C-alpha cells in the first residue's frame, strides 16, 4: 500500500500548498490524535463482529468495511454499511490502480527512459495515468462538494472535512488541494501500520520486544485485533 501514499504525495508536491497538506494529515492522524478515535473504532469493531457472526464466509469484506468506515467517518463524516458503498468502491479503484502501476517493470519507459524525450502526444504510456488522474480529481471534488452540501444543511458531524473547511481560506488552499488532502487519508489510513514498521524496523530484521515503544500504532492495532 505504500505506493498509494507515494503516488498521492508526488501529486500533492506539485501543488503550491503541499506543506499544508502534510501538516493537516500529520495533525489528524498523529498517534495522540488517533486516541480520540477509539470510541469510533470500538463501535465499528462491534458492528464487524456482528457481521462476521451473521455471515462468516464474508469475513474479508467485513474487515475491509471496518477499515474503510473508520477512515470515511473520520474524513467525511460518512459511515459505510458495505464495501459496495460508492465512496469505498471508487477510492479502491484508485488504490488498485496505484498498486498495479507501481509493479517494477510494468511500463516499458522504466527500462527505456529515452521515451520521455518523445513529443508528449506520442508518449502512449502516459494515457492511462492521465485518465486515472482526471477520474481521481473528479471523484475528490465530488466528495468535497458532498461534504459541503451536508455542512450547509447541517447533517454532517464534525470530521476532517469540516475542520479543513474552517481554515481553507486562512491557509490559502484551493478546492483541488483541499480535495486531495482529504482523499489522501483513505490510502494513508490503510497503510499507517506498515509505514511505521518500515520506518522503525526496515526490511533487514524482524520486530523485537524492545521495539514496542517505537511502534505505538502497530501495538494499538494488535491489541484491537486481539481484543
PDB file of C-alpha atoms in Angstrom:
ATOM      1  CA  UNK A   1       0.000   0.000   0.000  1.00  0.00           C
ATOM      2  CA  UNK A   2       2.997   2.310   0.274  1.00  0.00           C
ATOM      3  CA  UNK A   3       2.650   3.034  -3.444  1.00  0.00           C
ATOM      4  CA  UNK A   4      -0.716   4.696  -2.816  1.00  0.00           C
ATOM      5  CA  UNK A   5       0.663   7.311  -0.442  1.00  0.00           C
ATOM      6  CA  UNK A   6       3.738   7.771  -2.626  1.00  0.00           C
ATOM      7  CA  UNK A   7       1.632   8.415  -5.711  1.00  0.00           C
ATOM      8  CA  UNK A   8      -0.663  10.916  -3.997  1.00  0.00           C
ATOM      9  CA  UNK A   9       2.291  12.546  -2.238  1.00  0.00           C
ATOM     10  CA  UNK A  10       4.009  13.169  -5.570  1.00  0.00           C
ATOM     11  CA  UNK A  11       0.854  14.807  -6.912  1.00  0.00           C
ATOM     12  CA  UNK A  12       0.493  16.943  -3.782  1.00  0.00           C
ATOM     13  CA  UNK A  13       4.123  18.111  -4.008  1.00  0.00           C
ATOM     14  CA  UNK A  14       3.298  19.588  -7.403  1.00  0.00           C
ATOM     15  CA  UNK A  15       0.678  21.839  -5.775  1.00  0.00           C
ATOM     16  CA  UNK A  16       1.601  25.218  -4.205  1.00  0.00           C
ATOM     17  CA  UNK A  17       0.430  24.455  -0.651  1.00  0.00           C
ATOM     18  CA  UNK A  18       1.746  20.911  -0.222  1.00  0.00           C
ATOM     19  CA  UNK A  19       3.179  21.794   3.220  1.00  0.00           C
ATOM     20  CA  UNK A  20      -0.361  22.466   4.482  1.00  0.00           C
ATOM     21  CA  UNK A  21      -1.403  19.064   3.157  1.00  0.00           C
ATOM     22  CA  UNK A  22       1.282  17.358   5.228  1.00  0.00           C
ATOM     23  CA  UNK A  23       0.527  19.408   8.350  1.00  0.00           C
ATOM     24  CA  UNK A  24      -3.185  18.595   8.187  1.00  0.00           C
ATOM     25  CA  UNK A  25      -2.643  14.854   7.743  1.00  0.00           C
ATOM     26  CA  UNK A  26       0.005  14.720  10.463  1.00  0.00           C
ATOM     27  CA  UNK A  27      -2.154  16.550  12.991  1.00  0.00           C
ATOM     28  CA  UNK A  28      -5.213  14.447  12.129  1.00  0.00           C
ATOM     29  CA  UNK A  29      -3.561  11.012  12.238  1.00  0.00           C
ATOM     30  CA  UNK A  30      -0.802  11.580  14.793  1.00  0.00           C
ATOM     31  CA  UNK A  31      -0.670   8.857  17.453  1.00  0.00           C
ATOM     32  CA  UNK A  32      -2.113  11.091  20.215  1.00  0.00           C
ATOM     33  CA  UNK A  33      -4.870  12.423  17.993  1.00  0.00           C
ATOM     34  CA  UNK A  34      -5.686   8.885  16.910  1.00  0.00           C
ATOM     35  CA  UNK A  35      -6.554   8.060  20.515  1.00  0.00           C
ATOM     36  CA  UNK A  36      -9.650  10.255  20.170  1.00  0.00           C
ATOM     37  CA  UNK A  37     -10.973   7.840  17.550  1.00  0.00           C
ATOM     38  CA  UNK A  38     -11.144   4.903  19.951  1.00  0.00           C
ATOM     39  CA  UNK A  39     -14.910   5.173  20.523  1.00  0.00           C
ATOM     40  CA  UNK A  40     -15.483   5.119  16.769  1.00  0.00           C
ATOM     41  CA  UNK A  41     -13.174   2.133  16.312  1.00  0.00           C
ATOM     42  CA  UNK A  42     -14.863   0.314  19.174  1.00  0.00           C
ATOM     43  CA  UNK A  43     -18.305   0.858  17.614  1.00  0.00           C
ATOM     44  CA  UNK A  44     -17.144  -0.233  14.165  1.00  0.00           C
ATOM     45  CA  UNK A  45     -15.441  -3.325  15.604  1.00  0.00           C
ATOM     46  CA  UNK A  46     -18.708  -4.370  17.296  1.00  0.00           C
ATOM     47  CA  UNK A  47     -20.551  -3.933  14.011  1.00  0.00           C
ATOM     48  CA  UNK A  48     -17.918  -6.055  12.261  1.00  0.00           C
ATOM     49  CA  UNK A  49     -18.222  -8.817  14.868  1.00  0.00           C
ATOM     50  CA  UNK A  50     -21.979  -8.941  14.328  1.00  0.00           C
ATOM     51  CA  UNK A  51     -21.431  -9.097  10.578  1.00  0.00           C
ATOM     52  CA  UNK A  52     -18.952 -11.955  10.956  1.00  0.00           C
ATOM     53  CA  UNK A  53     -21.381 -13.883  13.159  1.00  0.00           C
ATOM     54  CA  UNK A  54     -24.154 -13.431  10.609  1.00  0.00           C
ATOM     55  CA  UNK A  55     -22.052 -14.185   7.513  1.00  0.00           C
ATOM     56  CA  UNK A  56     -18.673 -15.692   8.493  1.00  0.00           C
ATOM     57  CA  UNK A  57     -17.873 -16.649   4.908  1.00  0.00           C
ATOM     58  CA  UNK A  58     -17.622 -12.932   4.040  1.00  0.00           C
ATOM     59  CA  UNK A  59     -15.227 -12.051   6.859  1.00  0.00           C
ATOM     60  CA  UNK A  60     -12.746 -10.383   4.482  1.00  0.00           C
ATOM     61  CA  UNK A  61     -15.404  -7.977   3.230  1.00  0.00           C
ATOM     62  CA  UNK A  62     -16.482  -7.262   6.807  1.00  0.00           C
ATOM     63  CA  UNK A  63     -12.931  -6.368   7.839  1.00  0.00           C
ATOM     64  CA  UNK A  64     -12.489  -4.222   4.735  1.00  0.00           C
ATOM     65  CA  UNK A  65     -15.727  -2.428   5.602  1.00  0.00           C
ATOM     66  CA  UNK A  66     -14.450  -1.821   9.137  1.00  0.00           C
ATOM     67  CA  UNK A  67     -11.234  -0.177   7.925  1.00  0.00           C
ATOM     68  CA  UNK A  68     -12.991   1.847   5.233  1.00  0.00           C
ATOM     69  CA  UNK A  69     -15.785   3.045   7.526  1.00  0.00           C
ATOM     70  CA  UNK A  70     -13.354   4.271  10.193  1.00  0.00           C
ATOM     71  CA  UNK A  71     -11.485   6.296   7.583  1.00  0.00           C
ATOM     72  CA  UNK A  72     -14.549   7.714   5.802  1.00  0.00           C
ATOM     73  CA  UNK A  73     -16.190   8.641   9.116  1.00  0.00           C
ATOM     74  CA  UNK A  74     -13.075  10.448  10.333  1.00  0.00           C
ATOM     75  CA  UNK A  75     -12.564  12.190   7.000  1.00  0.00           C
ATOM     76  CA  UNK A  76     -16.029  12.812   5.560  1.00  0.00           C
ATOM     77  CA  UNK A  77     -18.407  12.032   8.414  1.00  0.00           C
ATOM     78  CA  UNK A  78     -19.796   9.079   6.446  1.00  0.00           C
ATOM     79  CA  UNK A  79     -20.417   5.656   7.999  1.00  0.00           C
ATOM     80  CA  UNK A  80     -20.411   2.938   5.351  1.00  0.00           C
ATOM     81  CA  UNK A  81     -22.503  -0.197   5.725  1.00  0.00           C
ATOM     82  CA  UNK A  82     -20.845  -2.106   2.897  1.00  0.00           C
ATOM     83  CA  UNK A  83     -17.675  -2.135   0.813  1.00  0.00           C
ATOM     84  CA  UNK A  84     -20.057  -1.651  -2.112  1.00  0.00           C
ATOM     85  CA  UNK A  85     -20.683   1.938  -0.962  1.00  0.00           C
ATOM     86  CA  UNK A  86     -19.705   4.290  -3.791  1.00  0.00           C
ATOM     87  CA  UNK A  87     -17.073   6.111  -1.704  1.00  0.00           C
ATOM     88  CA  UNK A  88     -15.281   2.848  -0.939  1.00  0.00           C
ATOM     89  CA  UNK A  89     -15.588   1.382  -4.440  1.00  0.00           C
ATOM     90  CA  UNK A  90     -14.302   4.474  -6.231  1.00  0.00           C
ATOM     91  CA  UNK A  91     -11.452   5.034  -3.771  1.00  0.00           C
ATOM     92  CA  UNK A  92     -10.431   1.382  -4.026  1.00  0.00           C
ATOM     93  CA  UNK A  93     -10.307   1.741  -7.827  1.00  0.00           C
ATOM     94  CA  UNK A  94      -7.711   4.455  -7.281  1.00  0.00           C
ATOM     95  CA  UNK A  95      -5.802   2.362  -4.741  1.00  0.00           C
ATOM     96  CA  UNK A  96      -5.726  -0.637  -7.077  1.00  0.00           C
ATOM     97  CA  UNK A  97      -4.513   1.490  -9.973  1.00  0.00           C
ATOM     98  CA  UNK A  98      -1.611   2.842  -7.923  1.00  0.00           C
ATOM     99  CA  UNK A  99      -0.692  -0.643  -6.723  1.00  0.00           C
ATOM    100  CA  UNK A 100      -0.692  -2.109 -10.229  1.00  0.00           C
ATOM    101  CA  UNK A 101       1.185   0.881 -11.642  1.00  0.00           C
ATOM    102  CA  UNK A 102       3.994   0.526  -9.112  1.00  0.00           C
ATOM    103  CA  UNK A 103       4.920  -3.034 -10.081  1.00  0.00           C
ATOM    104  CA  UNK A 104       8.582  -2.814 -11.243  1.00  0.00           C
ATOM    105  CA  UNK A 105       8.876  -3.202 -14.993  1.00  0.00           C
ATOM    106  CA  UNK A 106       5.176  -2.659 -15.594  1.00  0.00           C
ATOM    107  CA  UNK A 107       5.910   0.135 -18.050  1.00  0.00           C
ATOM    108  CA  UNK A 108       8.327  -0.003 -20.978  1.00  0.00           C
ATOM    109  CA  UNK A 109       9.514   3.518 -20.222  1.00  0.00           C
ATOM    110  CA  UNK A 110      11.145   2.321 -16.979  1.00  0.00           C
ATOM    111  CA  UNK A 111      13.761   0.425 -18.980  1.00  0.00           C
ATOM    112  CA  UNK A 112      13.800   2.882 -21.859  1.00  0.00           C
ATOM    113  CA  UNK A 113      13.704   6.353 -20.254  1.00  0.00           C
ATOM    114  CA  UNK A 114      14.609   7.982 -23.565  1.00  0.00           C
ATOM    115  CA  UNK A 115      10.945   7.534 -24.492  1.00  0.00           C
ATOM    116  CA  UNK A 116      10.253  10.564 -22.286  1.00  0.00           C
ATOM    117  CA  UNK A 117      12.008  12.675 -24.930  1.00  0.00           C
ATOM    118  CA  UNK A 118       9.334  11.844 -27.479  1.00  0.00           C
ATOM    119  CA  UNK A 119       6.707  14.531 -28.173  1.00  0.00           C
ATOM    120  CA  UNK A 120       4.072  14.275 -25.455  1.00  0.00           C
ATOM    121  CA  UNK A 121       1.362  13.224 -27.924  1.00  0.00           C
ATOM    122  CA  UNK A 122       3.452  10.150 -28.798  1.00  0.00           C
ATOM    123  CA  UNK A 123       4.029   9.086 -25.170  1.00  0.00           C
ATOM    124  CA  UNK A 124       1.271   6.453 -25.176  1.00  0.00           C
ATOM    125  CA  UNK A 125       2.301   5.188 -21.730  1.00  0.00           C
ATOM    126  CA  UNK A 126       1.001   8.395 -20.149  1.00  0.00           C
ATOM    127  CA  UNK A 127      -2.583   7.946 -21.277  1.00  0.00           C
ATOM    128  CA  UNK A 128      -3.792   5.511 -18.618  1.00  0.00           C
ATOM    129  CA  UNK A 129      -2.213   7.518 -15.790  1.00  0.00           C
ATOM    130  CA  UNK A 130      -3.529  10.835 -17.089  1.00  0.00           C
ATOM    131  CA  UNK A 131      -7.033   9.397 -17.477  1.00  0.00           C
ATOM    132  CA  UNK A 132      -6.835   7.959 -13.948  1.00  0.00           C
ATOM    133  CA  UNK A 133      -5.756  11.337 -12.570  1.00  0.00           C
ATOM    134  CA  UNK A 134      -8.704  13.013 -14.308  1.00  0.00           C
ATOM    135  CA  UNK A 135     -11.086  10.454 -12.786  1.00  0.00           C
ATOM    136  CA  UNK A 136      -9.496  10.887  -9.364  1.00  0.00           C
ATOM    137  CA  UNK A 137      -9.819  14.665  -9.437  1.00  0.00           C
ATOM    138  CA  UNK A 138     -13.489  14.364 -10.388  1.00  0.00           C
ATOM    139  CA  UNK A 139     -14.027  11.899  -7.508  1.00  0.00           C
ATOM    140  CA  UNK A 140     -12.215  14.044  -4.931  1.00  0.00           C
ATOM    141  CA  UNK A 141     -14.123  17.186  -5.911  1.00  0.00           C
ATOM    142  CA  UNK A 142     -17.351  15.160  -5.776  1.00  0.00           C
ATOM    143  CA  UNK A 143     -16.506  14.055  -2.216  1.00  0.00           C
ATOM    144  CA  UNK A 144     -15.636  17.627  -1.236  1.00  0.00           C
ATOM    145  CA  UNK A 145     -18.871  19.025  -2.675  1.00  0.00           C
ATOM    146  CA  UNK A 146     -20.879  16.275  -0.975  1.00  0.00           C
ATOM    147  CA  UNK A 147     -19.315  17.219   2.374  1.00  0.00           C
ATOM    148  CA  UNK A 148     -20.023  20.920   1.736  1.00  0.00           C
ATOM    149  CA  UNK A 149     -23.655  20.183   0.896  1.00  0.00           C
ATOM    150  CA  UNK A 150     -24.075  18.319   4.182  1.00  0.00           C
ATOM    151  CA  UNK A 151     -22.331  21.161   6.032  1.00  0.00           C
ATOM    152  CA  UNK A 152     -24.798  23.604   4.509  1.00  0.00           C
ATOM    153  CA  UNK A 153     -27.854  21.631   5.599  1.00  0.00           C
ATOM    154  CA  UNK A 154     -26.362  20.694   8.971  1.00  0.00           C
ATOM    155  CA  UNK A 155     -26.306  16.924   8.502  1.00  0.00           C
ATOM    156  CA  UNK A 156     -22.565  16.320   8.735  1.00  0.00           C
ATOM    157  CA  UNK A 157     -20.862  15.512  12.079  1.00  0.00           C
ATOM    158  CA  UNK A 158     -17.546  17.113  12.966  1.00  0.00           C
ATOM    159  CA  UNK A 159     -14.844  15.481  10.887  1.00  0.00           C
ATOM    160  CA  UNK A 160     -11.669  16.291   8.975  1.00  0.00           C
ATOM    161  CA  UNK A 161     -13.716  17.845   6.150  1.00  0.00           C
ATOM    162  CA  UNK A 162     -15.388  20.368   8.475  1.00  0.00           C
ATOM    163  CA  UNK A 163     -12.104  21.155  10.222  1.00  0.00           C
ATOM    164  CA  UNK A 164     -10.218  21.845   6.988  1.00  0.00           C
ATOM    165  CA  UNK A 165     -13.140  23.867   5.594  1.00  0.00           C
ATOM    166  CA  UNK A 166     -12.854  26.243   8.557  1.00  0.00           C
ATOM    167  CA  UNK A 167      -9.234  27.100   7.757  1.00  0.00           C
ATOM    168  CA  UNK A 168      -9.192  26.738   3.966  1.00  0.00           C
ATOM    169  CA  UNK A 169      -9.270  30.460   3.184  1.00  0.00           C
ATOM    170  CA  UNK A 170      -6.933  31.273   6.063  1.00  0.00           C
ATOM    171  CA  UNK A 171      -4.173  28.961   4.778  1.00  0.00           C
ATOM    172  CA  UNK A 172      -4.887  29.684   1.113  1.00  0.00           C
ATOM    173  CA  UNK A 173      -5.721  26.183  -0.119  1.00  0.00           C
ATOM    174  CA  UNK A 174      -7.539  25.776  -3.413  1.00  0.00           C
ATOM    175  CA  UNK A 175     -10.513  23.416  -3.681  1.00  0.00           C
ATOM    176  CA  UNK A 176      -8.356  20.881  -5.537  1.00  0.00           C
ATOM    177  CA  UNK A 177      -5.667  20.997  -2.832  1.00  0.00           C
ATOM    178  CA  UNK A 178      -8.291  20.545  -0.150  1.00  0.00           C
ATOM    179  CA  UNK A 179      -9.919  17.699  -2.084  1.00  0.00           C
ATOM    180  CA  UNK A 180      -6.595  15.870  -2.483  1.00  0.00           C
ATOM    181  CA  UNK A 181      -5.714  16.421   1.169  1.00  0.00           C
ATOM    182  CA  UNK A 182      -8.950  14.844   2.345  1.00  0.00           C
ATOM    183  CA  UNK A 183      -8.707  11.954  -0.117  1.00  0.00           C
ATOM    184  CA  UNK A 184      -5.139  11.187   0.933  1.00  0.00           C
ATOM    185  CA  UNK A 185      -6.407   9.978   4.282  1.00  0.00           C
ATOM    186  CA  UNK A 186      -8.003   6.960   2.587  1.00  0.00           C
ATOM    187  CA  UNK A 187      -4.692   5.498   1.443  1.00  0.00           C
ATOM    188  CA  UNK A 188      -2.783   6.806   4.430  1.00  0.00           C
ATOM    189  CA  UNK A 189      -5.198   5.350   6.944  1.00  0.00           C
ATOM    190  CA  UNK A 190      -4.946   1.901   5.404  1.00  0.00           C
ATOM    191  CA  UNK A 191      -1.169   1.820   5.433  1.00  0.00           C
ATOM    192  CA  UNK A 192      -0.114   3.578   8.663  1.00  0.00           C
ATOM    193  CA  UNK A 193       0.983   0.411  10.483  1.00  0.00           C
ATOM    194  CA  UNK A 194       3.030  -0.793   7.512  1.00  0.00           C
ATOM    195  CA  UNK A 195       4.675   2.617   7.172  1.00  0.00           C
ATOM    196  CA  UNK A 196       5.538   2.592  10.882  1.00  0.00           C
ATOM    197  CA  UNK A 197       7.093  -0.873  10.595  1.00  0.00           C
ATOM    198  CA  UNK A 198       9.073   0.172   7.522  1.00  0.00           C
ATOM    199  CA  UNK A 199      10.354   3.280   9.294  1.00  0.00           C
ATOM    200  CA  UNK A 200      11.295   1.649  12.606  1.00  0.00           C
ATOM    201  CA  UNK A 201      12.212  -1.917  11.610  1.00  0.00           C
ATOM    202  CA  UNK A 202      13.136  -1.724   7.958  1.00  0.00           C
ATOM    203  CA  UNK A 203      13.426  -4.820   5.798  1.00  0.00           C
ATOM    204  CA  UNK A 204      16.560  -6.419   7.278  1.00  0.00           C
ATOM    205  CA  UNK A 205      15.208  -7.793  10.561  1.00  0.00           C
ATOM    206  CA  UNK A 206      12.132  -8.911  12.478  1.00  0.00           C
ATOM    207  CA  UNK A 207      10.482  -6.758  15.188  1.00  0.00           C
ATOM    208  CA  UNK A 208      11.690  -7.417  18.748  1.00  0.00           C
ATOM    209  CA  UNK A 209      10.061  -6.711  22.124  1.00  0.00           C
ATOM    210  CA  UNK A 210      12.425  -3.781  22.542  1.00  0.00           C
ATOM    211  CA  UNK A 211      10.775  -2.092  19.540  1.00  0.00           C
ATOM    212  CA  UNK A 212       7.351  -1.920  21.209  1.00  0.00           C
ATOM    213  CA  UNK A 213       7.696   1.658  22.482  1.00  0.00           C
ATOM    214  CA  UNK A 214       8.646   2.800  18.984  1.00  0.00           C
ATOM    215  CA  UNK A 215       5.627   1.104  17.378  1.00  0.00           C
ATOM    216  CA  UNK A 216       2.589   2.681  19.096  1.00  0.00           C
ATOM    217  CA  UNK A 217       0.230   2.390  16.119  1.00  0.00           C
ATOM    218  CA  UNK A 218       1.171  -1.219  15.392  1.00  0.00           C
ATOM    219  CA  UNK A 219       0.854  -2.058  19.099  1.00  0.00           C
ATOM    220  CA  UNK A 220      -2.621  -0.491  19.225  1.00  0.00           C
ATOM    221  CA  UNK A 221      -3.637  -2.354  16.054  1.00  0.00           C
ATOM    222  CA  UNK A 222      -2.561  -5.696  17.533  1.00  0.00           C
ATOM    223  CA  UNK A 223      -4.379  -5.029  20.807  1.00  0.00           C
ATOM    224  CA  UNK A 224      -7.568  -4.051  18.995  1.00  0.00           C
ATOM    225  CA  UNK A 225      -7.340  -7.148  16.787  1.00  0.00           C
ATOM    226  CA  UNK A 226      -6.838  -9.477  19.773  1.00  0.00           C
ATOM    227  CA  UNK A 227      -9.500  -7.722  21.880  1.00  0.00           C
TER     228      UNK A 227
END
